Amino acid sequence: MLGAAITRRVPATPAREPRRSVRVAGAAAVPPPSYWDALEPLLTRVRKPAQYVGGEHNQVARDWGAADTRWLLCYPDTYEVGQPNQGIQILYEVLNERPRTLAERAYAPWVDLEQLQREHGIPAFSLEHHRPLWAFDVFAVTLPHELGHTNLLNLLDLGAVPIHADARGVEDPVVLVGGHAAYNPEPLAPFIDAAVMGDGEEVTLEIDDVLAAWKRDHLDGDATPGPEARRDLLRRLADVEGVYVPAFYEPRYHDDGRLRQTVAVEPGAPALVPKRTVQDLEQWPYPRKQIVPMTETVHERFSVEIFRGCTRGCRFCQAGMITRPVRERRPETIQKLVEDGVRDTGFNEVGLLSLSSADHSAIGAVARDLADSYEGTTTSLSLPSTRVDAFNVTLSNELSRNGRRTGLTFAPEAGSERMRAVINKMVSEADLLRTAELAFSEGWRHIKLYFMVGLPTETDEDVLAIADLGIRTYEIARKHGRANKVTISVGGFIPKPHTPFQWCAQDPPEEIRRKLSLIRHAIKDHGGLKLRTNDPEEGVIEGLLARGDRRVAPVVERAWKLGARFDGWHEMPTLETWMQALEETGVDLDWFSSRERDEKEALPWDHLDSGLDKAWLWEDWQDAQADKELDDCRWSACYDCGVCPGLSIEHDTGYTGGFQLPVLPQGLGGGSQELPTAPERYASDG
Amino acid sequence: MVQRYRIRWTKEARTRFISARDLTSVWERGLRRVDLPIAYSEGFTPHPKVSFPDALPVGFASTGEYAELTFAAPIVPDRDLARLSDTLPAGMDITTYLAVPDGAPKLARMLRATLWELVWPPVDVAELTTLLTRRCDELLAQERAEVVRHRPDGDRTIDVRPAVLALAASARPTAGGDACTVLRAVLRNDGPTVRPTDLHAALSHEDIAEPALYRRVAQGEPVDGGLREALSAAVVPLVPDVDAEAA
């Protein structure tokens, strides 16, 4: 064979000791090799190669020698899923704005490229310069959920970094995790150096300072740092508020296997690690220079976080519990971020993000002003909100001025009034049906309803109420047009830490499957009503990792060794692999997942403080079981969940007088229809 | 007033991995960033009026991509297309443009043939160039040259010969000081589709490896010794004068 590619000279991964020359601060560092030349010829052999090339608009590519500290920020899933993540983009920007700091990005390679990388000796790499993971000071990974754990181990291994924290030395990067799943990092405890809890903006910069100082003390100069240097770094990190170093804590168990307590065993390590909270979002108007992908991603739009936190108090919702209190961005700041961002990126869609965007105290004015600005243009606006009320329809009308009224999504979450009281989703059936009536009468053609099954205290009657609500909504849909559609989307509930449901039992997949088939059977005579479900088995791994303790860590490692990757992907069914890992490690899945905990049992995350008072959570759990609802403390009295006084902060919203609003929409929360609407615009829509 | 421009652009370096599907949004976002008044289609999901004559396979490089842009208001093409070129990802550059008068022939009719380039790694250069030269002569002397194209939905036999207008293999110096073998071919676009990968199959006889790179060099009218490039009317030679190119 003539002209066959010569064996490429792939830069060798150095042994660990010599890596120090790459790690030192500033111009004294030897820049690590770029793996681009080795990677490029392989890219014609993999799916969606554009995800590996980098070079997007707003990428920041800095010289290695110009930085004293160097971060690799990672979302442990494919680029397609991870690129739009706001957390990574915020930190990428605030770190790269520092004169002596460099941050690059990495995502998980799909299995086809991973195999080629292992064959050819190409380590996990950054997108900007295709630099190897092992060369960076920090490998910082966001964990929005638990299904990236095996990818995290895989990236470390592929990046030539020991997967066990205690095997790492001064030459190795510090492995940090953040994001919602970092509120219980115990199943990852042996693999990470630290977990960072809460809002990342301030704490990340503090960690960067600690790192720069530590490098000056230990890496610069000729002296060879001893084994104590690494421990010194961990100690300095543990001194930063919000940083949890698992190596400094030990779980103690009862004889029957229940956790008694997790205790600090390192002098100076705090008994309780508090989360970090940014009080004033106005000081952090990021991300401004958002990456514009050159290949398809799950959300292609310019996104602005309009507020952080939520106090609706939905008992199943971890995000709502751990991100309290509510901090709003000012309407004029939102408008400016959107205008500058759309111009800078060229995106034709704007997303106004938060946990429940219709709850922003000035959302009516914000939506109207943006709709005015972009009326008649090709820029469209979207607002993820699943609130079930007329106000949401009105808002959606406003935001869809430039487009077609196709689908609206509402999330009643449960089918019966009783069940909604249990989960504290305060919406009545009458509300929902009225909202559906309004939506279809104003020309919307498709309503999607989100529900869960497997909620605590749930009976078959509650499950069947989902089908019933779907059918009633569908009847309204048909009345307004034969082509109108209703979809009910039903998922299995997974209890999460730091919520009132952290004590409850998770339904096993067989039970979820049975409940889904009850619904399927009940709606079978209503052809136009569609049911969408996930595979009930998908919740098994997530549930185990969500509430697991350190004894689950060997399962994660074993599952990864057995080949588990991309645990959330349909294309990669990994449950059997996990079952084998559970069996080999002797860990009892049911004990972790489908067992109800009692008040006295210590939880693996008790030493991690989300601000919520455990006694309050327990009380709320008791209220849930008594079908008792709880109001939103933004517009009614404080019920002492513990967050505000504990963090010495408060809600920062137009409701609480935190700022003066230019225009205050009337009757918020009560289903106002005060916004101007102009249905005649859509006359041609039929 | 509506204005149409035809442009030639490159898809080199990292951008050669962008799929045809994703290109539309790359162009749209670029146009929006420099705020050019691109026209949009009617309807509920308006698309910018940027049309491409044909898709380049993912991974192929190109200095011979074309597009037609329709603007809803006049632009200053020298200035504005340069700004557009600047904002596109590195590797995508607009290299020339031509205003389109009313009644102009369709762009596709101006692109009757393509000059392709197959580049091998810098190994076996002399031997490979000689072998390829012989195979090219043989192929040009044949009336038919059938190859089997393997596809998921079954194999298909294709006659490569009718599409082949000219072929030449040569050795080209590389930036690294080596040389590599390059095959350049002018293929007709107006018959049944023959891809440069089919051409490789017809020449390789299973003893010539896949080239490291396929590149679409330019498109236009076939002429003796090369191709008259569609927008500039300059002749792109089949065998480039290496010294002249280096200069």
mmCIF file of C-alpha atoms in Angstrom, chain A residues 80-280:
data_model
loop_
_atom_site.group_PDB
_atom_site.id
_atom_site.type_symbol
_atom_site.label_atom_id
_atom_site.label_comp_id
_atom_site.label_asym_id
_atom_site.label_seq_id
_atom_site.Cartn_x
_atom_site.Cartn_y
_atom_site.Cartn_z
ATOM 1 C CA GLU A 80 -23.892 19.090 22.099
ATOM 2 C CA VAL A 81 -25.367 18.815 25.592
ATOM 3 C CA GLY A 82 -22.741 20.671 27.599
ATOM 4 C CA GLN A 83 -21.838 23.692 25.515
ATOM 5 C CA PRO A 84 -24.956 25.758 26.332
ATOM 6 C CA ASN A 85 -24.432 25.324 30.085
ATOM 7 C CA GLN A 86 -24.516 28.759 31.672
ATOM 8 C CA GLY A 87 -22.342 27.912 34.668
ATOM 9 C CA ILE A 88 -19.364 26.949 32.554
ATOM 10 C CA GLN A 89 -19.771 30.006 30.343
ATOM 11 C CA ILE A 90 -19.918 32.357 33.353
ATOM 12 C CA LEU A 91 -16.774 30.911 34.903
ATOM 13 C CA TYR A 92 -14.995 30.820 31.529
ATOM 14 C CA GLU A 93 -15.589 34.510 31.166
ATOM 15 C CA VAL A 94 -14.816 35.674 34.707
ATOM 16 C CA LEU A 95 -11.629 33.590 34.850
ATOM 17 C CA ASN A 96 -10.399 34.691 31.430
ATOM 18 C CA GLU A 97 -11.031 38.341 32.354
ATOM 19 C CA ARG A 98 -8.314 38.050 34.955
ATOM 20 C CA PRO A 99 -4.966 39.189 33.558
ATOM 21 C CA ARG A 100 -2.966 36.195 34.791
ATOM 22 C CA THR A 101 -5.528 33.387 34.505
ATOM 23 C CA LEU A 102 -6.380 31.131 31.602
ATOM 24 C CA ALA A 103 -9.461 28.934 31.239
ATOM 25 C CA GLU A 104 -10.152 26.456 28.466
ATOM 26 C CA ARG A 105 -13.077 24.058 27.967
ATOM 27 C CA ALA A 106 -13.435 20.294 27.675
ATOM 28 C CA TYR A 107 -16.360 17.957 27.058
ATOM 29 C CA ALA A 108 -16.630 14.195 27.022
ATOM 30 C CA PRO A 109 -15.623 12.574 23.751
ATOM 31 C CA TRP A 110 -18.230 10.207 22.363
ATOM 32 C CA VAL A 111 -17.245 6.533 22.538
ATOM 33 C CA ASP A 112 -16.031 6.401 18.923
ATOM 34 C CA LEU A 113 -13.431 9.117 19.490
ATOM 35 C CA GLU A 114 -12.533 7.818 22.936
ATOM 36 C CA GLN A 115 -11.576 4.504 21.403
ATOM 37 C CA LEU A 116 -9.385 6.204 18.800
ATOM 38 C CA GLN A 117 -7.815 8.437 21.448
ATOM 39 C CA ARG A 118 -6.873 5.398 23.512
ATOM 40 C CA GLU A 119 -5.503 3.598 20.438
ATOM 41 C CA HIS A 120 -3.371 6.563 19.433
ATOM 42 C CA GLY A 121 -2.380 7.818 22.874
ATOM 43 C CA ILE A 122 -4.254 11.104 22.648
ATOM 44 C CA PRO A 123 -5.277 12.326 26.111
ATOM 45 C CA ALA A 124 -8.478 14.164 27.033
ATOM 46 C CA PHE A 125 -7.958 17.647 25.616
ATOM 47 C CA SER A 126 -9.145 21.229 25.716
ATOM 48 C CA LEU A 127 -11.002 22.685 22.762
ATOM 49 C CA GLU A 128 -9.072 25.935 22.508
ATOM 50 C CA HIS A 129 -5.567 24.544 21.908
ATOM 51 C CA HIS A 130 -6.117 20.797 22.244
ATOM 52 C CA ARG A 131 -3.908 20.816 25.305
ATOM 53 C CA PRO A 132 -3.884 17.723 27.514
ATOM 54 C CA LEU A 133 -5.970 17.624 30.692
ATOM 55 C CA TRP A 134 -2.959 16.683 32.836
ATOM 56 C CA ALA A 135 -1.248 20.007 32.093
ATOM 57 C CA PHE A 136 -3.822 22.211 33.826
ATOM 58 C CA ASP A 137 -3.809 23.377 37.466
ATOM 59 C CA VAL A 138 -7.500 22.749 37.919
ATOM 60 C CA PHE A 139 -9.906 20.340 36.296
ATOM 61 C CA ALA A 140 -13.222 21.915 37.259
ATOM 62 C CA VAL A 141 -16.288 19.882 36.455
ATOM 63 C CA THR A 142 -19.900 20.951 36.709
ATOM 64 C CA LEU A 143 -22.354 18.271 37.775
ATOM 65 C CA PRO A 144 -25.877 19.474 37.004
ATOM 66 C CA HIS A 145 -27.110 15.947 37.752
ATOM 67 C CA GLU A 146 -25.658 12.592 38.782
ATOM 68 C CA LEU A 147 -25.362 10.964 35.383
ATOM 69 C CA GLY A 148 -21.969 12.440 34.559
ATOM 70 C CA HIS A 149 -20.099 10.601 37.308
ATOM 71 C CA THR A 150 -18.697 7.809 35.121
ATOM 72 C CA ASN A 151 -17.761 10.335 32.428
ATOM 73 C CA LEU A 152 -15.835 12.288 35.057
ATOM 74 C CA LEU A 153 -13.756 9.221 35.952
ATOM 75 C CA ASN A 154 -13.287 8.444 32.298
ATOM 76 C CA LEU A 155 -12.025 11.937 31.498
ATOM 77 C CA LEU A 156 -9.519 11.811 34.351
ATOM 78 C CA ASP A 157 -8.253 8.458 33.181
ATOM 79 C CA LEU A 158 -8.156 9.571 29.558
ATOM 80 C CA GLY A 159 -6.402 12.737 30.706
ATOM 81 C CA ALA A 160 -3.549 10.777 32.336
ATOM 82 C CA VAL A 161 -4.530 11.848 35.849
ATOM 83 C CA PRO A 162 -4.923 9.243 38.624
ATOM 84 C CA ILE A 163 -8.636 8.767 39.281
ATOM 85 C CA HIS A 164 -8.054 8.490 43.050
ATOM 86 C CA ALA A 165 -7.412 11.791 44.795
ATOM 87 C CA ASP A 166 -5.006 10.193 47.258
ATOM 88 C CA ALA A 167 -2.794 9.021 44.396
ATOM 89 C CA ARG A 168 -2.367 12.527 42.999
ATOM 90 C CA GLY A 169 0.705 14.600 43.665
ATOM 91 C CA VAL A 170 1.828 18.189 43.201
ATOM 92 C CA GLU A 171 2.185 17.591 39.451
ATOM 93 C CA ASP A 172 -1.457 16.695 39.038
ATOM 94 C CA PRO A 173 -4.405 19.030 38.589
ATOM 95 C CA VAL A 174 -6.791 19.721 41.428
ATOM 96 C CA VAL A 175 -10.117 18.063 40.627
ATOM 97 C CA LEU A 176 -13.063 20.253 41.615
ATOM 98 C CA VAL A 177 -16.765 19.645 41.172
ATOM 99 C CA GLY A 178 -19.621 22.120 41.385
ATOM 100 C CA GLY A 179 -23.230 22.292 40.315
ATOM 101 C CA HIS A 180 -26.346 20.809 41.872
ATOM 102 C CA ALA A 181 -25.072 17.251 42.217
ATOM 103 C CA ALA A 182 -22.089 18.618 44.168
ATOM 104 C CA TYR A 183 -24.485 19.075 47.109
ATOM 105 C CA ASN A 184 -23.974 15.376 47.719
ATOM 106 C CA PRO A 185 -20.527 14.551 46.364
ATOM 107 C CA GLU A 186 -20.069 11.542 48.653
ATOM 108 C CA PRO A 187 -20.316 8.896 45.885
ATOM 109 C CA LEU A 188 -17.427 10.766 44.249
ATOM 110 C CA ALA A 189 -15.485 11.419 47.472
ATOM 111 C CA PRO A 190 -12.419 9.261 46.668
ATOM 112 C CA PHE A 191 -12.087 10.758 43.175
ATOM 113 C CA ILE A 192 -12.380 14.501 43.725
ATOM 114 C CA ASP A 193 -10.166 16.882 45.641
ATOM 115 C CA ALA A 194 -12.942 19.284 46.513
ATOM 116 C CA ALA A 195 -16.589 20.083 45.939
ATOM 117 C CA VAL A 196 -17.666 23.689 45.669
ATOM 118 C CA MET A 197 -21.176 24.442 46.822
ATOM 119 C CA GLY A 198 -23.459 27.168 45.552
ATOM 120 C CA ASP A 199 -22.985 30.150 43.243
ATOM 121 C CA GLY A 200 -19.616 29.910 41.558
ATOM 122 C CA GLU A 201 -18.741 33.483 40.650
ATOM 123 C CA GLU A 202 -17.009 34.666 43.809
ATOM 124 C CA VAL A 203 -15.693 31.408 45.173
ATOM 125 C CA THR A 204 -14.022 30.493 41.889
ATOM 126 C CA LEU A 205 -11.972 33.670 41.950
ATOM 127 C CA GLU A 206 -11.044 33.049 45.591
ATOM 128 C CA ILE A 207 -9.881 29.559 44.670
ATOM 129 C CA ASP A 208 -7.871 31.041 41.811
ATOM 130 C CA ASP A 209 -6.115 33.353 44.295
ATOM 131 C CA VAL A 210 -5.386 30.450 46.637
ATOM 132 C CA LEU A 211 -3.960 28.478 43.763
ATOM 133 C CA ALA A 212 -1.725 31.304 42.562
ATOM 134 C CA ALA A 213 -0.348 31.788 46.072
ATOM 135 C CA TRP A 214 0.214 28.069 46.548
ATOM 136 C CA LYS A 215 2.058 27.827 43.241
ATOM 137 C CA ARG A 216 4.309 30.705 44.271
ATOM 138 C CA ASP A 217 5.089 28.965 47.544
ATOM 139 C CA HIS A 218 5.614 25.456 46.241
ATOM 140 C CA LEU A 219 6.147 25.263 42.499
ATOM 141 C CA ASP A 220 8.349 28.279 41.785
ATOM 142 C CA GLY A 221 12.014 28.126 42.627
ATOM 143 C CA ASP A 222 14.339 25.180 42.474
ATOM 144 C CA ALA A 223 13.355 23.274 45.574
ATOM 145 C CA THR A 224 11.451 20.075 44.897
ATOM 146 C CA PRO A 225 8.116 20.228 46.663
ATOM 147 C CA GLY A 226 7.638 17.417 49.141
ATOM 148 C CA PRO A 227 4.563 15.248 49.524
ATOM 149 C CA GLU A 228 3.207 17.733 52.074
ATOM 150 C CA ALA A 229 2.741 20.336 49.346
ATOM 151 C CA ARG A 230 -0.372 18.691 47.966
ATOM 152 C CA ARG A 231 -1.911 18.437 51.416
ATOM 153 C CA ASP A 232 -1.099 22.072 52.008
ATOM 154 C CA LEU A 233 -3.060 22.961 48.875
ATOM 155 C CA LEU A 234 -6.068 20.988 50.094
ATOM 156 C CA ARG A 235 -5.852 22.722 53.465
ATOM 157 C CA ARG A 236 -5.769 26.142 51.831
ATOM 158 C CA LEU A 237 -8.755 25.173 49.687
ATOM 159 C CA ALA A 238 -10.702 23.973 52.718
ATOM 160 C CA ASP A 239 -10.183 27.413 54.241
ATOM 161 C CA VAL A 240 -12.178 28.969 51.409
ATOM 162 C CA GLU A 241 -15.825 29.281 52.406
ATOM 163 C CA GLY A 242 -17.985 26.912 50.387
ATOM 164 C CA VAL A 243 -15.200 24.461 49.556
ATOM 165 C CA TYR A 244 -15.568 20.922 50.864
ATOM 166 C CA VAL A 245 -12.525 18.652 50.879
ATOM 167 C CA PRO A 246 -13.803 15.090 51.343
ATOM 168 C CA ALA A 247 -10.380 13.807 52.437
ATOM 169 C CA PHE A 248 -10.751 15.868 55.618
ATOM 170 C CA TYR A 249 -13.967 14.111 56.666
ATOM 171 C CA GLU A 250 -14.886 10.603 57.691
ATOM 172 C CA PRO A 251 -18.263 8.929 57.792
ATOM 173 C CA ARG A 252 -19.106 6.908 60.925
ATOM 174 C CA TYR A 253 -21.721 4.195 60.636
ATOM 175 C CA HIS A 254 -24.069 2.352 62.990
ATOM 176 C CA ASP A 255 -23.742 -1.416 63.162
ATOM 177 C CA ASP A 256 -26.838 -1.818 61.043
ATOM 178 C CA GLY A 257 -25.231 0.188 58.242
ATOM 179 C CA ARG A 258 -27.026 3.475 58.777
ATOM 180 C CA LEU A 259 -24.867 6.572 58.844
ATOM 181 C CA ARG A 260 -24.268 7.995 62.311
ATOM 182 C CA GLN A 261 -22.350 11.120 61.380
ATOM 183 C CA THR A 262 -19.780 12.496 58.991
ATOM 184 C CA VAL A 263 -17.054 14.157 61.030
ATOM 185 C CA ALA A 264 -14.211 16.512 60.243
ATOM 186 C CA VAL A 265 -10.924 14.769 61.002
ATOM 187 C CA GLU A 266 -8.545 17.503 59.859
ATOM 188 C CA PRO A 267 -7.800 20.282 62.322
ATOM 189 C CA GLY A 268 -9.391 23.477 61.059
ATOM 190 C CA ALA A 269 -11.817 21.838 58.620
ATOM 191 C CA PRO A 270 -15.282 23.247 59.316
ATOM 192 C CA ALA A 271 -17.845 20.877 60.842
ATOM 193 C CA LEU A 272 -20.445 22.276 58.479
ATOM 194 C CA VAL A 273 -19.526 23.535 55.010
ATOM 195 C CA PRO A 274 -21.818 26.375 53.935
ATOM 196 C CA LYS A 275 -22.901 27.010 50.366
ATOM 197 C CA ARG A 276 -21.874 30.212 48.623
ATOM 198 C CA THR A 277 -24.465 32.728 47.583
ATOM 199 C CA VAL A 278 -24.032 35.815 45.448
ATOM 200 C CA GLN A 279 -26.273 38.481 46.965
ATOM 201 C CA ASP A 280 -26.314 40.949 44.100
#
